Coordinates of C-alpha atoms in Angstrom, one line a residue:
Chain A
M1 CA 77.9 110.0 73.1
W2 CA 80.6 112.5 71.8
K3 CA 78.3 115.2 73.4
T4 CA 78.4 113.5 76.7
I5 CA 82.4 113.3 76.4
L6 CA 83.1 116.7 75.3
R7 CA 80.5 118.1 78.1
R8 CA 83.0 115.8 80.8
F9 CA 85.4 117.7 79.1
L10 CA 84.5 120.8 79.5
V11 CA 83.7 120.2 83.3
M12 CA 87.1 119.2 83.8
I13 CA 87.9 122.6 82.6
P14 CA 86.7 125.0 85.8
Q15 CA 88.0 122.1 88.4
L16 CA 91.9 122.3 87.2
F17 CA 90.9 125.7 87.1
I18 CA 90.2 125.7 90.8
L19 CA 92.9 123.1 91.6
S20 CA 95.7 125.1 90.3
I21 CA 94.4 128.4 92.2
M22 CA 94.1 126.3 95.4
I23 CA 97.6 125.0 95.4
F24 CA 99.3 128.3 93.8
V25 CA 97.5 129.5 97.7
L26 CA 99.1 126.7 99.2
A27 CA 102.4 127.3 97.7
Q28 CA 102.6 131.0 98.6
F29 CA 101.8 130.2 102.5
M30 CA 104.9 128.1 102.2
P31 CA 108.5 130.0 103.2
G32 CA 111.4 130.5 101.6
D33 CA 111.8 131.1 97.6
P34 CA 113.2 129.3 94.5
F35 CA 117.0 130.6 95.4
T36 CA 116.9 128.9 98.9
G37 CA 120.3 126.8 98.7
L38 CA 121.4 129.1 96.1
I39 CA 122.0 132.1 98.7
T40 CA 125.1 131.8 100.5
P41 CA 125.6 134.3 103.7
D42 CA 128.1 136.3 101.4
T43 CA 125.1 137.2 98.6
D44 CA 124.1 140.7 99.4
A45 CA 121.0 142.0 99.5
A46 CA 121.0 144.0 96.1
T47 CA 121.9 140.8 94.1
I48 CA 119.1 139.0 96.1
E49 CA 116.7 141.9 94.8
R50 CA 117.6 141.4 91.6
L51 CA 117.3 137.8 91.9
R52 CA 113.5 138.4 92.7
E53 CA 112.8 140.6 90.6
E54 CA 114.3 138.4 87.7
A55 CA 112.2 135.9 89.1
G56 CA 108.9 137.8 88.9
L57 CA 108.3 137.4 92.4
N58 CA 108.1 141.0 92.8
D59 CA 105.2 141.2 90.3
P60 CA 101.8 141.3 91.5
V61 CA 100.4 137.9 92.5
H62 CA 97.8 137.5 89.7
I63 CA 101.0 137.5 87.2
Q64 CA 102.7 135.4 89.3
Y65 CA 99.9 132.8 88.8
I66 CA 99.9 133.1 85.5
N67 CA 103.9 132.7 84.7
W68 CA 103.5 129.8 87.4
I69 CA 101.6 127.8 84.8
K70 CA 102.6 128.6 81.8
N71 CA 105.8 127.6 83.0
A72 CA 104.3 124.4 84.4
A73 CA 102.4 123.9 81.1
K74 CA 105.7 123.9 79.3
G75 CA 107.3 121.8 81.9
D76 CA 109.2 124.1 84.3
L77 CA 108.2 123.6 87.7
G78 CA 110.9 125.0 89.0
R79 CA 114.2 123.4 91.0
S80 CA 114.1 121.1 93.8
Y81 CA 115.5 123.2 97.4
T82 CA 117.3 120.2 98.6
Q83 CA 118.7 118.8 95.4
Q84 CA 119.5 121.4 93.2
L85 CA 117.7 119.9 90.0
P86 CA 115.1 121.1 88.1
V87 CA 111.7 119.7 90.1
T88 CA 110.7 117.7 86.4
K89 CA 114.7 115.9 86.5
V90 CA 113.2 115.2 90.4
I91 CA 110.4 113.9 90.0
G92 CA 111.1 112.1 86.1
S93 CA 113.2 109.8 88.1
R94 CA 110.8 108.1 90.5
V95 CA 108.1 108.3 87.8
A96 CA 108.8 104.5 86.3
N97 CA 108.9 103.1 89.6
T98 CA 105.5 104.4 91.0
F99 CA 103.9 103.6 87.6
S100 CA 105.4 99.9 87.5
L101 CA 104.3 99.3 90.9
S102 CA 100.8 100.5 90.3
L103 CA 100.5 98.5 87.2
L104 CA 101.9 95.3 89.3
S105 CA 99.1 95.9 92.3
L106 CA 96.6 96.8 89.5
V107 CA 96.9 93.0 87.5
L108 CA 97.6 90.9 91.1
M109 CA 94.1 92.8 92.1
Y110 CA 91.9 91.8 89.1
A111 CA 93.6 88.7 89.2
I112 CA 92.4 87.7 92.8
A113 CA 88.9 89.9 92.5
L114 CA 87.6 88.3 89.2
P115 CA 87.7 84.9 90.1
L116 CA 86.8 85.7 93.9
G117 CA 83.9 87.6 92.5
I118 CA 82.6 85.4 89.8
I119 CA 82.8 82.6 92.3
A120 CA 80.6 84.5 94.8
G121 CA 78.1 85.1 92.8
R122 CA 77.8 82.3 91.3
Y123 CA 77.5 80.2 94.4
N124 CA 75.8 82.8 96.5
G125 CA 74.6 81.7 99.8
S126 CA 77.0 78.4 99.8
R127 CA 79.9 78.4 102.3
I128 CA 82.8 79.3 99.6
D129 CA 80.7 82.8 99.2
K130 CA 80.3 83.0 103.1
V131 CA 84.0 83.3 103.2
I132 CA 84.7 85.7 99.9
T133 CA 82.4 87.8 101.9
S134 CA 84.0 87.7 105.0
Y135 CA 87.1 88.1 103.4
N136 CA 86.1 91.0 101.9
F137 CA 84.8 92.3 105.0
I138 CA 87.9 91.9 106.7
A139 CA 89.6 93.6 104.3
L140 CA 87.4 96.6 104.2
A141 CA 88.0 96.9 108.3
I142 CA 91.7 96.9 108.0
P143 CA 93.4 99.9 107.9
G144 CA 96.2 99.6 104.9
F145 CA 99.5 100.3 106.9
V146 CA 98.7 98.2 109.4
L147 CA 98.4 95.7 107.1
Y148 CA 101.7 96.8 105.2
L149 CA 103.5 97.1 108.4
V150 CA 102.7 93.1 109.6
M151 CA 103.5 91.8 106.3
L152 CA 106.9 93.5 106.0
L153 CA 107.5 91.8 109.9
I154 CA 106.5 88.6 108.7
F155 CA 107.6 88.1 105.1
G156 CA 110.2 91.0 105.0
Y157 CA 112.4 90.4 108.3
R158 CA 111.1 87.3 110.0
L159 CA 111.2 84.8 107.1
G160 CA 113.6 87.0 105.0
W161 CA 111.3 86.4 101.7
F162 CA 110.8 89.4 99.7
P163 CA 113.1 92.8 100.4
T164 CA 112.5 94.9 103.0
S165 CA 113.2 98.3 101.1
G166 CA 114.5 99.8 97.4
T167 CA 114.0 98.7 94.1
V168 CA 117.0 96.4 93.3
S169 CA 119.1 94.7 95.2
T170 CA 123.1 95.7 94.0
S171 CA 123.6 97.8 91.1
G172 CA 125.4 96.1 88.0
L173 CA 122.7 93.8 87.2
T174 CA 121.8 94.2 83.5
G175 CA 118.9 92.6 81.1
I176 CA 116.7 90.1 82.1
T177 CA 118.5 89.6 85.7
Y178 CA 117.7 93.1 86.4
M179 CA 114.3 93.0 86.0
L180 CA 113.3 90.2 87.9
D181 CA 114.9 91.9 90.4
R182 CA 112.7 94.6 90.3
L183 CA 109.9 92.7 90.0
Y184 CA 111.1 90.5 93.0
H185 CA 111.5 93.8 95.4
M186 CA 107.5 95.2 94.2
I187 CA 106.1 91.6 94.9
L188 CA 105.3 92.0 98.2
P189 CA 103.9 95.7 98.1
A190 CA 101.8 94.8 95.1
L191 CA 100.5 91.9 97.2
C192 CA 99.6 93.4 99.9
Y193 CA 97.7 96.5 98.1
A194 CA 96.3 94.2 95.7
V195 CA 94.7 92.1 98.7
L196 CA 93.0 95.4 100.4
T197 CA 91.9 96.8 97.4
T198 CA 89.9 93.7 96.2
T199 CA 86.7 95.1 97.9
S200 CA 84.6 96.9 95.6
T201 CA 85.3 94.8 92.5
I202 CA 84.4 91.8 94.6
Q203 CA 81.6 92.8 95.8
Y204 CA 80.3 94.9 93.0
L205 CA 80.7 91.7 89.9
R206 CA 79.1 89.6 93.3
N207 CA 76.3 91.7 93.2
E208 CA 76.1 92.0 89.3
I209 CA 76.2 88.0 89.0
V210 CA 73.4 87.8 91.5
D211 CA 71.1 90.2 89.8
A212 CA 71.9 88.8 86.1
K213 CA 70.8 85.3 87.5
S214 CA 67.1 86.0 87.4
Q215 CA 67.4 88.4 84.4
D216 CA 64.8 87.2 81.6
Y217 CA 67.8 86.8 79.0
V218 CA 69.5 84.4 81.3
R219 CA 65.9 82.4 81.8
T220 CA 65.7 82.3 77.8
A221 CA 69.3 81.4 77.7
R222 CA 68.5 78.2 79.9
S223 CA 65.1 77.2 78.2
K224 CA 66.6 77.3 74.7
G225 CA 68.9 74.7 76.1
V226 CA 72.1 76.7 76.7
P227 CA 74.6 74.7 78.8
I228 CA 74.7 76.1 82.1
K229 CA 78.9 77.1 82.0
T230 CA 78.2 78.7 78.5
V231 CA 75.3 80.8 80.3
Y232 CA 78.0 81.8 82.9
N233 CA 80.9 82.2 80.6
K234 CA 78.9 84.2 77.6
H235 CA 76.0 85.9 79.1
I236 CA 76.6 86.7 82.7
F237 CA 80.0 87.2 82.8
R238 CA 80.2 89.5 79.9
N239 CA 77.5 91.9 81.1
S240 CA 78.3 91.9 84.8
L241 CA 82.2 92.7 83.4
L242 CA 81.0 95.9 82.2
P243 CA 80.6 98.1 85.4
I244 CA 83.7 97.1 86.1
A245 CA 85.8 98.0 83.4
A246 CA 83.8 101.7 84.0
F247 CA 85.9 101.7 87.6
F248 CA 88.8 101.6 86.1
G249 CA 89.4 105.0 86.4
F250 CA 88.9 104.9 89.9
Q251 CA 91.3 102.1 90.4
I252 CA 93.8 104.1 88.9
T253 CA 93.0 107.1 91.4
G254 CA 92.9 105.1 94.3
L255 CA 96.3 103.4 93.4
L256 CA 97.9 107.2 93.1
A257 CA 96.5 108.0 96.8
G258 CA 97.7 104.9 98.0
S259 CA 101.0 105.3 96.9
V260 CA 102.0 107.6 99.6
M261 CA 101.5 105.2 102.1
I262 CA 102.5 101.9 100.6
E263 CA 105.8 103.5 99.0
T264 CA 106.6 105.2 102.5
V265 CA 105.9 101.7 104.5
F266 CA 108.4 99.8 102.1
A267 CA 110.5 102.5 101.5
Y268 CA 110.2 102.0 98.0
P269 CA 111.6 105.4 96.5
G270 CA 108.6 106.2 94.2
M271 CA 106.4 109.6 93.7
G272 CA 104.6 109.0 97.0
S273 CA 107.4 108.5 99.2
L274 CA 109.3 111.6 97.6
F275 CA 106.5 113.4 98.4
I276 CA 107.0 112.3 102.1
D277 CA 110.9 113.4 101.6
S278 CA 110.0 116.6 100.0
V279 CA 107.6 117.3 103.0
T280 CA 110.1 116.0 105.7
Q281 CA 113.1 117.9 104.1
R282 CA 110.6 121.1 103.5
D283 CA 111.3 121.1 99.7
Y284 CA 108.5 123.1 98.7
S285 CA 108.9 123.1 94.9
V286 CA 108.9 119.6 94.9
M287 CA 105.8 119.2 97.3
T288 CA 103.8 122.0 95.0
A289 CA 104.9 119.9 92.0
L290 CA 103.6 116.4 92.9
V291 CA 100.5 117.9 94.6
L292 CA 99.7 119.7 91.2
L293 CA 100.6 116.3 89.4
Y294 CA 98.7 114.1 92.0
G295 CA 95.7 116.7 91.6
L296 CA 95.8 116.4 87.7
L297 CA 96.0 112.7 87.3
T298 CA 93.2 112.3 89.5
L299 CA 91.2 114.4 87.5
I300 CA 92.0 112.0 84.3
G301 CA 91.0 109.1 86.3
S302 CA 87.5 110.3 87.2
L303 CA 87.1 111.7 83.6
V304 CA 88.2 108.1 82.3
S305 CA 86.0 106.6 84.8
D306 CA 83.1 108.9 83.5
I307 CA 83.8 108.1 79.7
I308 CA 84.0 104.6 80.1
M309 CA 80.5 105.0 81.9
S310 CA 79.2 106.9 79.5
I311 CA 80.2 104.2 76.6
V312 CA 79.6 101.3 78.7
D313 CA 75.6 102.5 79.9
P314 CA 73.7 104.3 77.3
R315 CA 71.5 105.5 80.5
I316 CA 73.6 108.1 81.9
R317 CA 74.5 109.5 78.3
I318 CA 73.2 113.6 77.9
E319 CA 70.9 114.1 75.5
Chain B
M1 CA 47.3 126.1 110.3
E2 CA 48.0 124.2 113.8
K3 CA 45.2 121.9 113.5
Q4 CA 46.8 120.8 109.9
Y5 CA 50.2 120.1 111.6
E6 CA 48.9 117.8 114.2
V7 CA 47.3 115.9 111.6
E8 CA 50.6 115.6 109.7
E9 CA 52.5 114.8 112.7
E10 CA 50.3 112.5 113.7
M11 CA 50.1 110.7 110.3
L12 CA 53.8 110.6 110.7
D13 CA 53.8 109.0 114.0
K14 CA 51.3 106.3 113.0
A15 CA 53.7 105.3 110.4
A16 CA 56.5 105.0 112.6
T17 CA 54.5 102.9 115.0
E18 CA 52.9 100.7 112.2
N19 CA 56.8 99.7 110.7
P20 CA 58.8 98.0 113.3
T21 CA 61.6 100.2 113.1
G22 CA 63.8 101.8 115.1
F23 CA 65.3 100.9 118.5
K24 CA 63.7 97.5 119.4
V25 CA 64.8 96.3 115.4
I26 CA 68.1 96.9 116.0
V27 CA 67.7 95.3 119.8
K28 CA 66.5 91.8 117.9
E29 CA 69.1 92.2 115.2
F30 CA 71.9 92.1 117.6
K31 CA 70.4 89.6 119.8
K32 CA 70.5 87.3 116.7
D33 CA 74.1 88.2 115.3
K34 CA 76.6 87.0 118.1
L35 CA 79.3 88.7 116.3
A36 CA 77.9 92.1 116.0
M37 CA 76.7 91.7 119.8
G38 CA 80.4 90.8 120.5
S39 CA 81.7 93.3 119.0
L40 CA 79.4 95.7 120.8
I41 CA 80.7 94.2 124.1
V42 CA 84.3 94.7 123.3
L43 CA 84.2 97.6 121.7
A44 CA 82.3 99.0 124.6
V45 CA 84.9 97.5 127.3
L46 CA 88.0 98.7 125.1
W47 CA 86.7 102.4 125.2
L48 CA 85.7 102.5 129.1
A49 CA 89.3 101.0 129.8
I50 CA 90.9 103.7 127.5
F51 CA 88.5 106.6 128.9
I52 CA 89.0 105.7 132.4
G53 CA 92.5 105.3 132.2
A54 CA 93.1 108.5 130.3
A55 CA 91.3 110.2 132.5
V56 CA 93.6 108.9 135.6
L57 CA 97.1 109.4 133.4
D58 CA 98.5 112.8 133.1
Q59 CA 99.4 113.7 129.4
D60 CA 102.6 115.7 130.2
E61 CA 103.9 113.3 132.8
I62 CA 103.6 110.2 130.4
M63 CA 105.1 112.1 127.3
Y64 CA 108.1 113.7 130.0
V65 CA 111.4 112.2 128.0
D66 CA 113.7 109.8 130.0
I67 CA 116.5 109.2 128.6
L68 CA 117.6 106.6 130.6
S69 CA 114.8 104.5 130.4
S70 CA 115.1 104.5 126.5
Y71 CA 113.7 101.9 124.7
A72 CA 113.2 99.7 128.1
R73 CA 111.7 96.3 127.1
P74 CA 108.4 95.6 128.3
G75 CA 108.8 94.8 132.2
E76 CA 111.8 97.0 133.0
N77 CA 111.6 100.2 135.2
G78 CA 107.8 99.6 135.8
F79 CA 107.2 99.6 132.4
L80 CA 104.4 97.4 131.7
L81 CA 104.3 97.4 127.6
G82 CA 107.8 98.8 127.8
A83 CA 109.1 102.5 126.6
D84 CA 110.0 104.4 123.4
Y85 CA 113.2 105.8 122.4
G86 CA 112.6 108.8 124.9
G87 CA 111.6 106.7 127.8
R88 CA 108.1 107.4 127.5
S89 CA 105.4 104.3 128.7
I90 CA 104.0 102.7 125.5
L91 CA 100.9 101.5 127.5
G92 CA 100.3 105.6 128.8
Q93 CA 100.8 106.4 125.4
L94 CA 98.6 103.6 123.7
I95 CA 96.0 104.7 126.3
I96 CA 96.2 108.6 125.7
G97 CA 96.6 107.9 122.4
G98 CA 93.9 105.7 121.6
R99 CA 91.8 108.2 123.3
N100 CA 92.8 111.1 121.2
S101 CA 92.2 108.7 118.1
I102 CA 88.7 107.7 119.5
L103 CA 87.9 111.9 120.1
I104 CA 89.3 112.6 116.8
G105 CA 87.3 110.0 114.7
V106 CA 83.9 110.2 116.6
S107 CA 84.0 114.4 116.0
V108 CA 84.8 114.4 113.2
T109 CA 82.0 111.8 112.2
I110 CA 79.6 114.0 114.2
L111 CA 80.6 117.4 112.2
T112 CA 80.8 115.6 108.4
T113 CA 77.2 113.5 109.4
I114 CA 75.7 117.0 110.5
I115 CA 77.2 119.1 107.8
G116 CA 76.3 115.6 105.2
I117 CA 72.4 116.1 106.6
V118 CA 72.3 120.0 106.0
V119 CA 73.6 119.9 102.9
G120 CA 72.6 116.6 101.4
L121 CA 68.5 117.5 102.4
I122 CA 69.0 121.0 100.9
A123 CA 70.3 119.5 97.5
G124 CA 67.7 116.7 97.4
F125 CA 64.7 118.4 98.2
Y126 CA 65.3 121.3 96.0
G127 CA 66.9 119.3 93.5
G128 CA 67.5 121.3 89.8
K129 CA 70.0 124.2 89.8
I130 CA 70.5 124.4 93.9
D131 CA 71.2 120.5 93.4
N132 CA 73.5 121.1 90.3
A133 CA 75.5 123.7 92.1
I134 CA 76.3 121.9 95.3
M135 CA 77.1 118.3 93.2
R136 CA 79.8 120.3 91.4
I137 CA 81.4 121.0 94.7
I138 CA 81.1 117.9 95.8
D139 CA 82.6 116.1 92.8
F140 CA 85.1 118.6 93.1
I141 CA 86.1 117.7 96.5
Q142 CA 86.1 114.5 95.9
V143 CA 88.9 114.4 93.0
L144 CA 91.6 116.1 94.8
P145 CA 94.3 114.2 96.0
T146 CA 93.0 115.1 99.8
M147 CA 95.6 113.0 101.8
M148 CA 98.5 115.4 100.3
I149 CA 96.9 118.4 100.8
I150 CA 96.3 117.6 104.4
I151 CA 99.6 117.1 104.6
V152 CA 100.5 120.4 102.8
I153 CA 98.6 122.4 105.1
V154 CA 99.4 120.9 108.1
T155 CA 103.0 121.7 107.3
I156 CA 102.5 125.1 106.3
I157 CA 100.2 126.0 109.3
P158 CA 102.7 127.1 112.0
K159 CA 100.6 125.8 114.8
Y160 CA 98.0 123.4 115.6
N161 CA 96.2 121.4 117.6
M162 CA 93.3 118.6 117.8
L163 CA 90.8 121.3 117.0
T164 CA 92.1 122.6 114.2
F165 CA 93.1 119.3 112.8
T166 CA 89.4 118.0 113.3
M167 CA 88.6 120.8 111.5
I168 CA 90.9 120.6 108.4
M169 CA 89.5 116.9 108.2
V170 CA 86.2 117.9 108.6
V171 CA 86.6 120.3 105.9
F172 CA 87.6 117.6 103.2
Y173 CA 85.4 114.4 104.2
W174 CA 81.9 115.8 104.2
V175 CA 81.2 115.5 100.7
G176 CA 80.6 111.3 101.0
N177 CA 78.2 111.9 103.6
A178 CA 76.5 114.6 102.1
R179 CA 76.3 112.6 98.2
L180 CA 74.9 109.8 100.6
V181 CA 71.8 112.0 102.1
R182 CA 71.3 113.9 98.7
S183 CA 70.5 110.5 97.0
K184 CA 68.1 109.4 99.5
A185 CA 66.5 113.0 99.7
L186 CA 65.9 113.0 96.1
T187 CA 64.1 110.0 96.1
E188 CA 62.3 110.9 99.4
A189 CA 61.5 114.5 98.7
R190 CA 59.1 112.9 94.9
R191 CA 56.8 110.7 97.7
D192 CA 53.7 111.5 97.9
Y193 CA 53.7 112.7 101.4
V194 CA 56.5 115.2 100.7
S195 CA 53.8 116.8 97.9
A196 CA 51.1 116.5 100.3
S197 CA 53.0 118.4 103.3
K198 CA 53.9 120.9 100.3
T199 CA 50.5 121.4 99.2
M200 CA 49.2 122.2 103.0
G201 CA 51.7 124.9 103.0
T202 CA 54.0 123.6 105.8
K203 CA 57.9 124.9 105.6
S204 CA 60.3 123.5 103.6
W205 CA 62.7 123.1 106.6
K206 CA 59.7 121.6 108.6
I207 CA 59.3 118.9 106.0
M208 CA 62.8 118.3 105.3
L209 CA 63.7 117.8 109.4
G210 CA 60.3 116.7 110.0
G211 CA 59.5 114.4 107.0
I212 CA 62.6 113.3 105.1
L213 CA 65.2 113.0 107.7
P214 CA 62.9 110.7 109.8
N215 CA 62.5 108.8 106.8
I216 CA 66.4 108.5 105.8
S217 CA 67.9 108.3 109.4
S218 CA 68.3 104.8 109.7
I219 CA 70.5 104.7 106.6
I220 CA 72.7 108.0 107.8
I221 CA 73.1 105.9 111.0
V222 CA 74.4 102.9 108.8
D223 CA 76.6 105.4 107.2
A224 CA 78.2 107.2 110.5
T225 CA 79.1 104.2 112.0
L226 CA 80.9 103.4 109.1
S227 CA 82.9 106.4 108.3
L228 CA 83.8 106.6 111.6
A229 CA 85.5 103.8 111.2
A230 CA 87.2 105.1 108.3
N231 CA 88.1 108.4 109.7
I232 CA 89.8 106.7 112.6
G233 CA 91.7 105.2 109.8
I234 CA 92.6 108.1 108.5
E235 CA 93.3 110.1 111.5
T236 CA 95.9 107.3 112.3
G237 CA 96.9 106.6 108.7
L238 CA 98.3 110.4 108.9
S239 CA 99.6 110.1 112.1
F240 CA 101.5 107.2 111.2
L241 CA 102.9 109.5 108.2
G242 CA 103.7 112.1 111.0
F243 CA 101.3 114.5 109.7
G244 CA 98.7 114.2 112.0
L245 CA 98.2 115.0 115.2
P246 CA 101.3 117.5 116.6
P247 CA 104.3 115.8 118.0
A248 CA 103.0 116.2 121.8
T249 CA 99.8 115.0 121.3
P250 CA 100.1 111.0 121.1
S251 CA 98.0 108.9 118.6
L252 CA 97.5 105.4 117.9
G253 CA 98.9 106.5 114.8
T254 CA 102.5 107.8 116.0
L255 CA 103.1 104.6 117.9
I256 CA 102.8 102.7 115.0
G257 CA 104.7 105.3 113.0
Y258 CA 107.9 104.4 115.1
A259 CA 107.8 101.3 113.2
R260 CA 108.9 103.4 110.3
S261 CA 112.6 102.4 111.3
P262 CA 113.8 99.1 110.5
E263 CA 115.3 98.7 113.7
V264 CA 111.7 99.2 115.4
I265 CA 109.4 97.4 113.1
A266 CA 111.9 93.9 113.4
D267 CA 113.2 94.5 116.6
R268 CA 111.1 96.5 119.3
L269 CA 107.6 94.5 118.3
Y270 CA 106.4 96.1 121.6
I271 CA 106.2 99.7 120.9
W272 CA 104.2 99.4 117.8
L273 CA 102.0 96.2 117.2
P274 CA 100.2 96.8 120.7
A275 CA 98.5 100.1 118.9
S276 CA 98.5 98.4 115.6
L277 CA 96.3 95.4 117.2
L278 CA 94.0 98.0 119.0
I279 CA 93.2 99.7 115.6
L280 CA 92.6 96.6 114.1
V281 CA 90.0 95.0 117.2
M282 CA 88.5 98.1 116.9
M283 CA 88.1 98.4 112.9
L284 CA 86.4 95.3 113.0
C285 CA 84.4 95.8 115.6
I286 CA 82.7 99.0 114.8
N287 CA 82.4 97.8 110.8
Y288 CA 80.7 94.5 112.6
I289 CA 78.4 96.8 114.6
G290 CA 77.7 98.8 111.6
Q291 CA 76.9 95.9 109.4
A292 CA 74.0 94.6 111.9
L293 CA 72.8 98.2 112.2
R294 CA 72.6 98.1 108.2
R295 CA 70.9 94.7 108.2
A296 CA 68.5 96.1 110.8
S297 CA 67.7 99.2 109.0
D298 CA 66.7 97.0 105.7
A299 CA 63.7 94.4 106.6
K300 CA 64.9 92.0 103.7
Q301 CA 68.3 91.5 105.1
R302 CA 67.2 91.7 108.8
L303 CA 68.4 88.1 110.6
G304 CA 65.9 88.6 114.0

């Protein structure tokens, strides 16, 4: 198994390399340079030239690329054009928001998907199974932003149950009230996200359980006299849960991709909305850094999934 | 040689008639499934209305800014569904935007399906090193933060239109289709009839297109239907964020995008709700149709 994991790591290196080159090339096409905002109309050409020389902008492209990677590895991603702060600081202030929202979404998603998947699988063909399958089908068909807007309209604006933007109501809250207020701001977006992303988990769990029902080990357990409840809880459920665990990494990847949309609709100040803001304001350094970060996190997400998969399912291990 | 081809074709024809696949099964399935039939009718009526409407309407006239009619309520100033901040008819934008979104969705689906078939067949038929190399590329594109990269590309290229936008989408979204075709072609290429054709000296491309492709075509059609829904969703989503179609070309997503301002979402429902409902209805219909097609392609699941 260690061989598989090592091999998977080795596959990631060229992927990372190509990703970084892609982003570097995209960044080259972006107008502006690191001094946009620093230079005033009074700055004379010689100073600009000196600044450019010092920043290495006159170096050949491959040297620039190497320097960029070196700096990025050290955590130096340049300065934000619009905020006059290091990019890492600008992004850093949003990381916790996106992370906590994602965590809550993930918890809610599993809290909805696992029971529904188990029920649908256990009573497959019954009325409740049909209801769950239809819900699953509709959730798959609805485009996220349409549902988010309608939910925001109903529960945020019309009913006024939930806040419509931000992470905290007023500043100055401390301790437990602060935590609760933040949670209060995250519930609606997290719930919206969770409701739509349950599909793959429910579908998979249902199919696994339906398949498992006719397996020999279940029949053996039943004929030994093991109660049906124990068969489900101890035998079927455990086996069916393994592939769900393997999708964990992809769930994280999906959450990241989804954060752009959900944070924009709910005006939630996370990394996703920062990305849209930076694009709108043409803050190219923040934009580049975020694409790099998301790319890296997505690569890690698929790596984690593959590793879990190889632990769970020995068949896909490489000899 | 010529004779051998004929024999082979006869065999393939025979196989096709023995298993009741194809159009008849689909018709039977739709007759049995009221929901899918309803979806098909609703979708046909909607698309027909949108395309006829778009042919009659003039896009420049619709997109002409008239400040005096800014935010006209439905029914005011002769606007059936009201107007946006620029005094542009919502109904007109709905029709033109609907047409644009459908056109992009359909062209992206056709192009990605064609690329998917070609790449998938090659990878699946040859296997081994070629398959490995192709799969590496597919794996890589699939783990990219696609939406963000498209947004970045759209912002840095100075001028683009519907065609370039379609191309940008195709570059990133063919991988799903290719992966599916490849996995099906891989199992199909191990079948006896393929080995037999190879032994007879049939050219590889002929086996791929004449032998393997017809056998996996039903799965490709189902996949194409479902990716049509997905592609319309992606385009409208990008346009909603403001990075899809260029501003002068309305999309359904552009209309919904007005709802990003708190004032519009809460008080001016007539601007974004019709477009949202239109997308929702289209998505559900396409998915129901896809579902019925899937059942028709799998004898075990058929209702009819």
